[in-house]
Tab-separated table of C-alpha atoms and ligand atoms in Angstrom:
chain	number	residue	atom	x	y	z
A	1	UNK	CA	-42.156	12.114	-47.736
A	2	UNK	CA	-42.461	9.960	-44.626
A	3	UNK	CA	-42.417	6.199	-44.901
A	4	UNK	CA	-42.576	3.823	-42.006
A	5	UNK	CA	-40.733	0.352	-41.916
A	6	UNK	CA	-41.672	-1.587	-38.444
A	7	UNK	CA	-41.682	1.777	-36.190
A	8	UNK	CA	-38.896	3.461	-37.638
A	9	UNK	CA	-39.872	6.708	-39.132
A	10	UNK	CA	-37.816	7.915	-42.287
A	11	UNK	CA	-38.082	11.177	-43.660
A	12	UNK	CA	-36.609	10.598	-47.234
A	13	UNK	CA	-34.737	13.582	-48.757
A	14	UNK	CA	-35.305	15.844	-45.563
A	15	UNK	CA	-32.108	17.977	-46.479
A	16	UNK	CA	-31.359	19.748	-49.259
A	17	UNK	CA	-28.034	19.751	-50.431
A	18	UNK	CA	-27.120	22.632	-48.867
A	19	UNK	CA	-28.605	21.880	-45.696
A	20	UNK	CA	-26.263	18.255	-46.319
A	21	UNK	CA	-23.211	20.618	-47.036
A	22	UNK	CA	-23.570	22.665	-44.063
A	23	UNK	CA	-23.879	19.717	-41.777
A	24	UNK	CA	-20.555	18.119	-43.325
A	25	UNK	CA	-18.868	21.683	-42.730
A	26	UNK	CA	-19.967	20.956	-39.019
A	27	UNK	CA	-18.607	17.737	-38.561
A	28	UNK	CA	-15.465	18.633	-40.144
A	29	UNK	CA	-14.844	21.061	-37.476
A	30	UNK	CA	-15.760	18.352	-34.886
A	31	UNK	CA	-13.486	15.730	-36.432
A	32	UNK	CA	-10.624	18.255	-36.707
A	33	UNK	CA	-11.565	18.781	-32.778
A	34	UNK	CA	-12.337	15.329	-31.931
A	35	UNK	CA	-10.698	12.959	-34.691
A	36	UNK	CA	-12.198	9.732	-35.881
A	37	UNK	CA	-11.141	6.822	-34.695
A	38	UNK	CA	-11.598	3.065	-35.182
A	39	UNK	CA	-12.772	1.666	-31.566
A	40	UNK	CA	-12.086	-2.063	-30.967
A	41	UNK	CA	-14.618	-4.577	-30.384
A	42	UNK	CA	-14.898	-6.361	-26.631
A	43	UNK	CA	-13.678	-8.814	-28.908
A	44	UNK	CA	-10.569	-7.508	-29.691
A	45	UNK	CA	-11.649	-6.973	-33.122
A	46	UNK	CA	-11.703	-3.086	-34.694
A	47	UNK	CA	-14.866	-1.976	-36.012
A	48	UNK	CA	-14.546	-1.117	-39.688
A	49	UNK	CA	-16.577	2.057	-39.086
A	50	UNK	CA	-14.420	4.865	-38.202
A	51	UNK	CA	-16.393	6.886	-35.347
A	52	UNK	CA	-16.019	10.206	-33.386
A	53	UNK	CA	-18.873	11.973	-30.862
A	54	UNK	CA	-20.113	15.632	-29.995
A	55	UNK	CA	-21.379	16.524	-27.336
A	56	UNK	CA	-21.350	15.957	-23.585
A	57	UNK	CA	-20.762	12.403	-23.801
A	58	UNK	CA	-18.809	10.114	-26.613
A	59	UNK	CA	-19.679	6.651	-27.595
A	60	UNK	CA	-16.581	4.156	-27.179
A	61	UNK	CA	-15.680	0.920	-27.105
A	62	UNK	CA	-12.745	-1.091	-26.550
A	63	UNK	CA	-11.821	-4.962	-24.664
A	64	UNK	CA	-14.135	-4.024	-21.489
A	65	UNK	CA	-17.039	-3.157	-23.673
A	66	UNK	CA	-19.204	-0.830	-24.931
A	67	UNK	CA	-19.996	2.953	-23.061
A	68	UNK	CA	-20.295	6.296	-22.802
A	69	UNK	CA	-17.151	8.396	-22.053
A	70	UNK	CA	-17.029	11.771	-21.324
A	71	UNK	CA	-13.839	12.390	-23.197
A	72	UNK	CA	-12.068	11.621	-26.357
A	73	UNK	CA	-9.226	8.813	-26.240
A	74	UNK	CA	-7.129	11.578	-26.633
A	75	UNK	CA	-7.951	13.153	-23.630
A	76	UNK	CA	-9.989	16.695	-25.124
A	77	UNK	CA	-13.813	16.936	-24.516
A	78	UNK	CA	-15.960	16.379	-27.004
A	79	UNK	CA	-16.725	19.315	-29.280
A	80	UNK	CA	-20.248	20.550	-28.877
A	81	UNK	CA	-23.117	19.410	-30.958
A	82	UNK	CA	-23.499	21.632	-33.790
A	83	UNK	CA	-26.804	23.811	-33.929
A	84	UNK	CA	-27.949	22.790	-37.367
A	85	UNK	CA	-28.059	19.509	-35.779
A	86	UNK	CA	-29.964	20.489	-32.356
A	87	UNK	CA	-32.433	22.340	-34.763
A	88	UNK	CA	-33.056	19.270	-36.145
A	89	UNK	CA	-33.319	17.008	-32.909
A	90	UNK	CA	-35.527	19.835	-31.627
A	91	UNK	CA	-37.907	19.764	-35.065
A	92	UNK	CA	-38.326	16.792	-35.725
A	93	UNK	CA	-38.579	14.650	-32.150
A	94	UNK	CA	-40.619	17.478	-30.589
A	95	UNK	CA	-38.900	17.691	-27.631
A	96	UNK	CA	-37.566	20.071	-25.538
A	97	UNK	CA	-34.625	17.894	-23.534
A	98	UNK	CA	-31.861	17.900	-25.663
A	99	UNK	CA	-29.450	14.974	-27.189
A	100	UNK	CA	-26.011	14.803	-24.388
A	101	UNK	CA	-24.583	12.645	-27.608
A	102	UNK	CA	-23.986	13.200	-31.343
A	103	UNK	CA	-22.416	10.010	-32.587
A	104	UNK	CA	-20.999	10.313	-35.577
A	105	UNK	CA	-19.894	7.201	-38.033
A	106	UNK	CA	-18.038	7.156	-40.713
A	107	UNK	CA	-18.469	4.278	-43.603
A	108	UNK	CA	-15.644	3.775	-46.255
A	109	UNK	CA	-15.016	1.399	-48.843
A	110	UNK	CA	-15.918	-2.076	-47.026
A	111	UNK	CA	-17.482	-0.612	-43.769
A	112	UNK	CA	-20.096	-2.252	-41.840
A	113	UNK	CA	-21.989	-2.511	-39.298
A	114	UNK	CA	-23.139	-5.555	-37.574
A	115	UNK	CA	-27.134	-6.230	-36.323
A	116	UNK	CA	-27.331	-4.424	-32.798
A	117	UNK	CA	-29.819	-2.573	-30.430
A	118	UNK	CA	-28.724	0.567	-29.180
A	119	UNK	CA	-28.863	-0.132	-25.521
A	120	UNK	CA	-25.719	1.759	-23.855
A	121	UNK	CA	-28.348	4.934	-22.875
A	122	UNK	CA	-30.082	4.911	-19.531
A	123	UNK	CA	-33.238	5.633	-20.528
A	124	UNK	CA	-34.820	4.319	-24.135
A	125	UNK	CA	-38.029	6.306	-23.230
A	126	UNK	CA	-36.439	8.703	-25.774
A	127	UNK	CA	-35.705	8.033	-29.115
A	128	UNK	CA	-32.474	8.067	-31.801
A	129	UNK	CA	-32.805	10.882	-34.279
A	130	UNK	CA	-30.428	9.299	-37.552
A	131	UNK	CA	-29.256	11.399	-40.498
A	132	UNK	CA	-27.544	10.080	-43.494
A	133	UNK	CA	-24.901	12.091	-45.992
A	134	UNK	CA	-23.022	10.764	-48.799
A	135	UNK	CA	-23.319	7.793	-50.079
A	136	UNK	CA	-26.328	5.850	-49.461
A	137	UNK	CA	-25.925	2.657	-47.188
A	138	UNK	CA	-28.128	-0.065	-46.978
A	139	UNK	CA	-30.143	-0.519	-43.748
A	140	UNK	CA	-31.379	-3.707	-42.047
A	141	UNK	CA	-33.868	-3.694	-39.682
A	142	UNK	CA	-34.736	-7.061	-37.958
A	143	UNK	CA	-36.851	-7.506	-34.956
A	144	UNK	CA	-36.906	-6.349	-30.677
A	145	UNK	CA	-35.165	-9.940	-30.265
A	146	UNK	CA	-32.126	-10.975	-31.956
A	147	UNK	CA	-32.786	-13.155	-35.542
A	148	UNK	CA	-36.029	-13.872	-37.122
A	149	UNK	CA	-37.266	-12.059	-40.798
A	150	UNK	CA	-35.364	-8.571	-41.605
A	151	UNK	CA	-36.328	-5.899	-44.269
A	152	UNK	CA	-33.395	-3.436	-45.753
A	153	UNK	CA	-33.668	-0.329	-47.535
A	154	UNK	CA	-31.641	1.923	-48.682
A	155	UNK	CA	-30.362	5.146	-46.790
A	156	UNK	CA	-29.860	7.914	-48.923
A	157	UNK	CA	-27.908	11.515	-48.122
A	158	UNK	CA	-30.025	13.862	-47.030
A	159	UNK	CA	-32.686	11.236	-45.179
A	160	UNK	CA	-33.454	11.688	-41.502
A	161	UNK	CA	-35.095	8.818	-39.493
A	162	UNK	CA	-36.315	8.741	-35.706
A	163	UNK	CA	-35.831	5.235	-33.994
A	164	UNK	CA	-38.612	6.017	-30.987
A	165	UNK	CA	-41.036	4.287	-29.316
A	166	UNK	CA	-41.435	0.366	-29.723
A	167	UNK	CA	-38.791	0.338	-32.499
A	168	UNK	CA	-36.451	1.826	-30.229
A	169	UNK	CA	-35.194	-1.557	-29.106
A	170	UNK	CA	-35.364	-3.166	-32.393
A	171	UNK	CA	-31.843	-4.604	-33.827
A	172	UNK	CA	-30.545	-2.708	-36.876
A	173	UNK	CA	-27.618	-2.706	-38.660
A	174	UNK	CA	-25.806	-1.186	-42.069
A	175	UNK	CA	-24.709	-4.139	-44.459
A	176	UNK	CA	-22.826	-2.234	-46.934
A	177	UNK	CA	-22.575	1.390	-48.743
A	178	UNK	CA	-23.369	2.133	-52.495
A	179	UNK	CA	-19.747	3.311	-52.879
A	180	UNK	CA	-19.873	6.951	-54.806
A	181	UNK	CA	-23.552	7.087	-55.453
A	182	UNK	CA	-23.052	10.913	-54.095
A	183	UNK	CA	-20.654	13.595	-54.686
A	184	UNK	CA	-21.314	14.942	-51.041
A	185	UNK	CA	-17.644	13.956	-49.501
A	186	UNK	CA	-14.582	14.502	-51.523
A	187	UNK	CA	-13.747	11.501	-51.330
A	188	UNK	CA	-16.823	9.113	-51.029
A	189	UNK	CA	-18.209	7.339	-48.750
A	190	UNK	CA	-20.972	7.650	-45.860
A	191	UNK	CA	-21.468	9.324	-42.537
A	192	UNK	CA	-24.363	9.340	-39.862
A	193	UNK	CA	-25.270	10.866	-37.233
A	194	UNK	CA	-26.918	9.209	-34.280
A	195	UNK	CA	-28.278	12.010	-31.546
A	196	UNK	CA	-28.843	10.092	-28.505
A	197	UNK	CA	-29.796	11.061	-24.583
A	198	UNK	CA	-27.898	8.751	-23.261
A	199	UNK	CA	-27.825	10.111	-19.439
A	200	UNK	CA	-30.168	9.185	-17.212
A	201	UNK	CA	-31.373	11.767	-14.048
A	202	UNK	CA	-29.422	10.757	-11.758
B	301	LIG	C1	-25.965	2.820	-35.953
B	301	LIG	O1	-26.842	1.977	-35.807
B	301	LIG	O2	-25.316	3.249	-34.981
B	301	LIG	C2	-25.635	3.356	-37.297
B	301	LIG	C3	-26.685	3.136	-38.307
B	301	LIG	C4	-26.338	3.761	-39.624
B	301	LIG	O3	-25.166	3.876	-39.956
B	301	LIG	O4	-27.255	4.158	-40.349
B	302	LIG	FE1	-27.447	1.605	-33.779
Protein backbone atom coordinates (compact mmCIF):
# COMPACT_ATOMS: atom_id res chain seq x y z
CA UNK A 1 0.00 0.00 0.00
CA UNK A 2 1.23 3.44 -1.03
CA UNK A 3 0.10 6.51 0.85
CA UNK A 4 1.23 10.01 0.15
CA UNK A 5 1.70 12.76 2.92
CA UNK A 6 2.77 16.29 1.15
CA UNK A 7 5.10 14.55 -1.66
CA UNK A 8 6.60 11.99 0.32
CA UNK A 9 5.78 8.61 -0.95
CA UNK A 10 5.53 5.71 1.72
CA UNK A 11 5.31 2.27 0.86
CA UNK A 12 3.90 0.77 4.18
CA UNK A 13 5.04 -2.81 5.00
CA UNK A 14 7.29 -3.06 1.75
CA UNK A 15 9.55 -5.79 3.50
CA UNK A 16 8.75 -8.80 4.82
CA UNK A 17 10.38 -9.85 7.76
CA UNK A 18 12.80 -11.66 6.19
CA UNK A 19 13.59 -9.22 3.69
CA UNK A 20 13.91 -6.76 7.28
CA UNK A 21 16.25 -9.57 8.71
CA UNK A 22 18.45 -9.78 5.84
CA UNK A 23 18.94 -6.07 5.64
CA UNK A 24 19.90 -5.95 9.52
CA UNK A 25 22.43 -8.93 8.73
CA UNK A 26 23.85 -6.29 6.17
CA UNK A 27 24.28 -3.51 8.28
CA UNK A 28 25.74 -5.51 10.94
CA UNK A 29 28.55 -6.33 8.73
CA UNK A 30 28.86 -2.59 7.84
CA UNK A 31 28.80 -1.45 11.46
CA UNK A 32 31.33 -4.14 12.44
CA UNK A 33 33.34 -2.49 9.30
CA UNK A 34 32.43 0.99 9.84
CA UNK A 35 31.20 1.40 13.61
CA UNK A 36 28.51 3.77 14.72
CA UNK A 37 29.27 6.70 16.07
CA UNK A 38 27.64 9.73 17.73
CA UNK A 39 28.77 12.90 15.48
CA UNK A 40 28.68 16.29 17.28
CA UNK A 41 26.58 19.08 16.35
CA UNK A 42 28.34 22.53 14.80
CA UNK A 43 27.10 23.31 18.05
CA UNK A 44 29.16 21.37 20.03
CA UNK A 45 26.31 19.34 21.03
CA UNK A 46 26.27 15.24 20.15
CA UNK A 47 23.45 14.08 18.24
CA UNK A 48 21.52 11.45 20.19
CA UNK A 49 21.29 9.33 17.03
CA UNK A 50 24.14 7.07 16.73
CA UNK A 51 25.10 7.06 12.83
CA UNK A 52 27.51 5.15 10.46
CA UNK A 53 27.56 5.31 6.27
CA UNK A 54 28.19 2.80 3.28
CA UNK A 55 29.23 3.55 0.48
CA UNK A 56 31.53 5.91 -1.40
CA UNK A 57 30.88 8.75 0.72
CA UNK A 58 29.86 9.02 4.70
CA UNK A 59 27.70 11.61 6.23
CA UNK A 60 29.53 13.51 9.23
CA UNK A 61 29.38 16.18 11.26
CA UNK A 62 31.32 17.77 13.85
CA UNK A 63 32.18 21.89 15.14
CA UNK A 64 32.82 23.00 11.31
CA UNK A 65 29.56 21.58 10.20
CA UNK A 66 27.80 19.26 8.39
CA UNK A 67 29.43 17.08 5.07
CA UNK A 68 30.26 14.40 3.22
CA UNK A 69 33.55 12.54 3.99
CA UNK A 70 34.99 10.01 2.13
CA UNK A 71 36.23 8.09 5.11
CA UNK A 72 35.25 6.91 8.49
CA UNK A 73 36.63 8.97 11.62
CA UNK A 74 38.60 6.12 12.04
CA UNK A 75 40.37 6.40 9.04
CA UNK A 76 38.87 2.91 6.91
CA UNK A 77 36.59 3.54 3.84
CA UNK A 78 33.29 3.07 4.06
CA UNK A 79 32.04 -0.47 3.52
CA UNK A 80 30.10 -0.82 0.33
CA UNK A 81 26.40 -0.49 0.08
CA UNK A 82 24.88 -3.75 0.45
CA UNK A 83 22.99 -5.22 -2.71
CA UNK A 84 19.68 -5.91 -1.06
CA UNK A 85 19.77 -2.30 -0.57
CA UNK A 86 20.87 -1.15 -4.28
CA UNK A 87 18.03 -3.59 -5.42
CA UNK A 88 15.89 -1.58 -3.67
CA UNK A 89 17.20 2.01 -4.69
CA UNK A 90 17.19 0.55 -8.21
CA UNK A 91 13.24 -0.78 -7.83
CA UNK A 92 11.73 1.49 -6.39
CA UNK A 93 13.30 5.15 -7.66
CA UNK A 94 13.59 3.80 -11.22
CA UNK A 95 16.79 4.86 -11.85
CA UNK A 96 19.72 3.69 -13.21
CA UNK A 97 22.56 6.14 -11.37
CA UNK A 98 23.16 4.68 -8.26
CA UNK A 99 23.14 6.07 -4.42
CA UNK A 100 27.37 7.14 -3.60
CA UNK A 101 25.74 7.17 0.19
CA UNK A 102 23.90 4.74 2.50
CA UNK A 103 23.39 6.62 5.72
CA UNK A 104 22.55 4.66 8.27
CA UNK A 105 20.94 5.93 11.84
CA UNK A 106 20.53 4.37 14.67
CA UNK A 107 17.59 5.44 17.33
CA UNK A 108 17.77 4.14 21.02
CA UNK A 109 15.93 4.78 24.00
CA UNK A 110 15.55 8.79 23.90
CA UNK A 111 16.91 9.39 20.30
CA UNK A 112 15.86 12.12 18.15
CA UNK A 113 16.08 13.89 15.51
CA UNK A 114 15.57 17.51 15.10
CA UNK A 115 13.34 19.27 11.96
CA UNK A 116 15.95 19.53 8.98
CA UNK A 117 16.18 19.48 5.09
CA UNK A 118 18.60 17.28 3.70
CA UNK A 119 20.68 19.73 1.82
CA UNK A 120 24.51 18.51 2.16
CA UNK A 121 24.09 16.66 -1.63
CA UNK A 122 25.00 18.59 -4.73
CA UNK A 123 22.28 17.92 -6.64
CA UNK A 124 18.47 17.46 -5.05
CA UNK A 125 17.28 16.66 -8.66
CA UNK A 126 17.40 13.12 -7.19
CA UNK A 127 15.59 11.91 -4.46
CA UNK A 128 16.18 10.08 -0.73
CA UNK A 129 15.08 6.49 -0.79
CA UNK A 130 14.25 5.86 3.42
CA UNK A 131 13.74 2.43 4.97
CA UNK A 132 12.68 1.81 8.46
CA UNK A 133 13.49 -1.53 10.80
CA UNK A 134 12.67 -2.07 14.29
CA UNK A 135 10.85 -0.13 16.16
CA UNK A 136 8.59 2.26 14.63
CA UNK A 137 9.51 6.07 15.03
CA UNK A 138 7.35 8.81 14.63
CA UNK A 139 7.88 11.10 11.60
CA UNK A 140 7.26 14.85 11.21
CA UNK A 141 7.01 16.37 8.15
CA UNK A 142 6.62 20.23 8.08
CA UNK A 143 6.93 22.41 5.11
CA UNK A 144 9.96 23.58 2.09
CA UNK A 145 10.53 26.61 4.65
CA UNK A 146 11.34 26.22 8.17
CA UNK A 147 7.98 26.37 10.76
CA UNK A 148 4.45 26.65 9.78
CA UNK A 149 1.66 23.43 10.23
CA UNK A 150 3.42 19.78 10.42
CA UNK A 151 1.70 16.30 10.09
CA UNK A 152 3.49 13.04 11.84
CA UNK A 153 2.96 9.53 11.28
CA UNK A 154 4.26 6.75 12.31
CA UNK A 155 7.24 4.77 10.65
CA UNK A 156 6.94 1.26 10.97
CA UNK A 157 9.80 -1.68 10.23
CA UNK A 158 9.61 -2.84 7.10
CA UNK A 159 8.21 0.70 5.40
CA UNK A 160 10.15 2.27 2.55
CA UNK A 161 9.53 5.96 1.57
CA UNK A 162 11.08 8.09 -1.41
CA UNK A 163 11.62 11.87 -0.48
CA UNK A 164 11.77 13.10 -4.47
CA UNK A 165 10.66 15.76 -6.30
CA UNK A 166 9.09 18.96 -4.58
CA UNK A 167 9.18 17.22 -1.16
CA UNK A 168 12.71 16.76 -1.54
CA UNK A 169 13.45 20.03 0.20
CA UNK A 170 10.79 19.78 2.69
CA UNK A 171 12.01 19.80 6.57
CA UNK A 172 11.46 16.47 8.36
CA UNK A 173 12.41 15.16 11.38
CA UNK A 174 11.90 11.90 13.90
CA UNK A 175 10.37 13.07 17.35
CA UNK A 176 10.61 9.94 19.20
CA UNK A 177 10.57 5.90 18.78
CA UNK A 178 7.77 3.50 20.06
CA UNK A 179 10.43 1.79 22.23
CA UNK A 180 10.04 -2.26 21.61
CA UNK A 181 7.03 -2.19 19.41
CA UNK A 182 9.26 -4.84 17.25
CA UNK A 183 11.30 -7.77 18.02
CA UNK A 184 13.54 -7.00 14.87
CA UNK A 185 16.91 -5.90 16.93
CA UNK A 186 17.94 -7.81 19.94
CA UNK A 187 17.87 -5.27 21.75
CA UNK A 188 15.24 -2.65 20.55
CA UNK A 189 15.25 0.21 19.09
CA UNK A 190 15.22 1.78 15.40
CA UNK A 191 17.46 2.08 12.40
CA UNK A 192 17.11 3.82 8.88
CA UNK A 193 18.56 3.96 6.06
CA UNK A 194 18.86 7.09 3.98
CA UNK A 195 20.39 6.26 0.22
CA UNK A 196 21.44 9.50 -1.05
CA UNK A 197 23.55 10.77 -4.39
CA UNK A 198 25.16 13.14 -2.82
CA UNK A 199 28.04 13.88 -5.58
CA UNK A 200 27.56 16.12 -8.04
CA UNK A 201 29.42 15.67 -11.85
CA UNK A 202 32.03 17.41 -11.38
C1 LIG B 1 16.79 11.57 8.47
O1 LIG B 1 16.03 12.49 8.17
O2 LIG B 1 17.99 11.60 8.16
C2 LIG B 1 16.29 10.39 9.23
C3 LIG B 1 14.83 10.22 9.19
C4 LIG B 1 14.39 8.98 9.90
O3 LIG B 1 15.05 8.55 10.84
O4 LIG B 1 13.37 8.40 9.51
FE1 LIG C 1 16.81 13.90 6.75
Amino acid sequence: MRVTVRGFDIYKAYLDPEQQAGLVADIRQVAEAAPMFSPETPYGKPMSVRMTSAGALGWYADRSGYRYADKHPSGVDWPPIPDAVLRLWHDLTGLEKAPDCCLINYYGEGARMGMHQDRDEADFKWPVLSVSLGDAGLFRIGNTTRGGKTESLWLESGDVMIMGGDARLTYHGLDRIRLGSSSLLPYGGRLNLTCRVARGIL
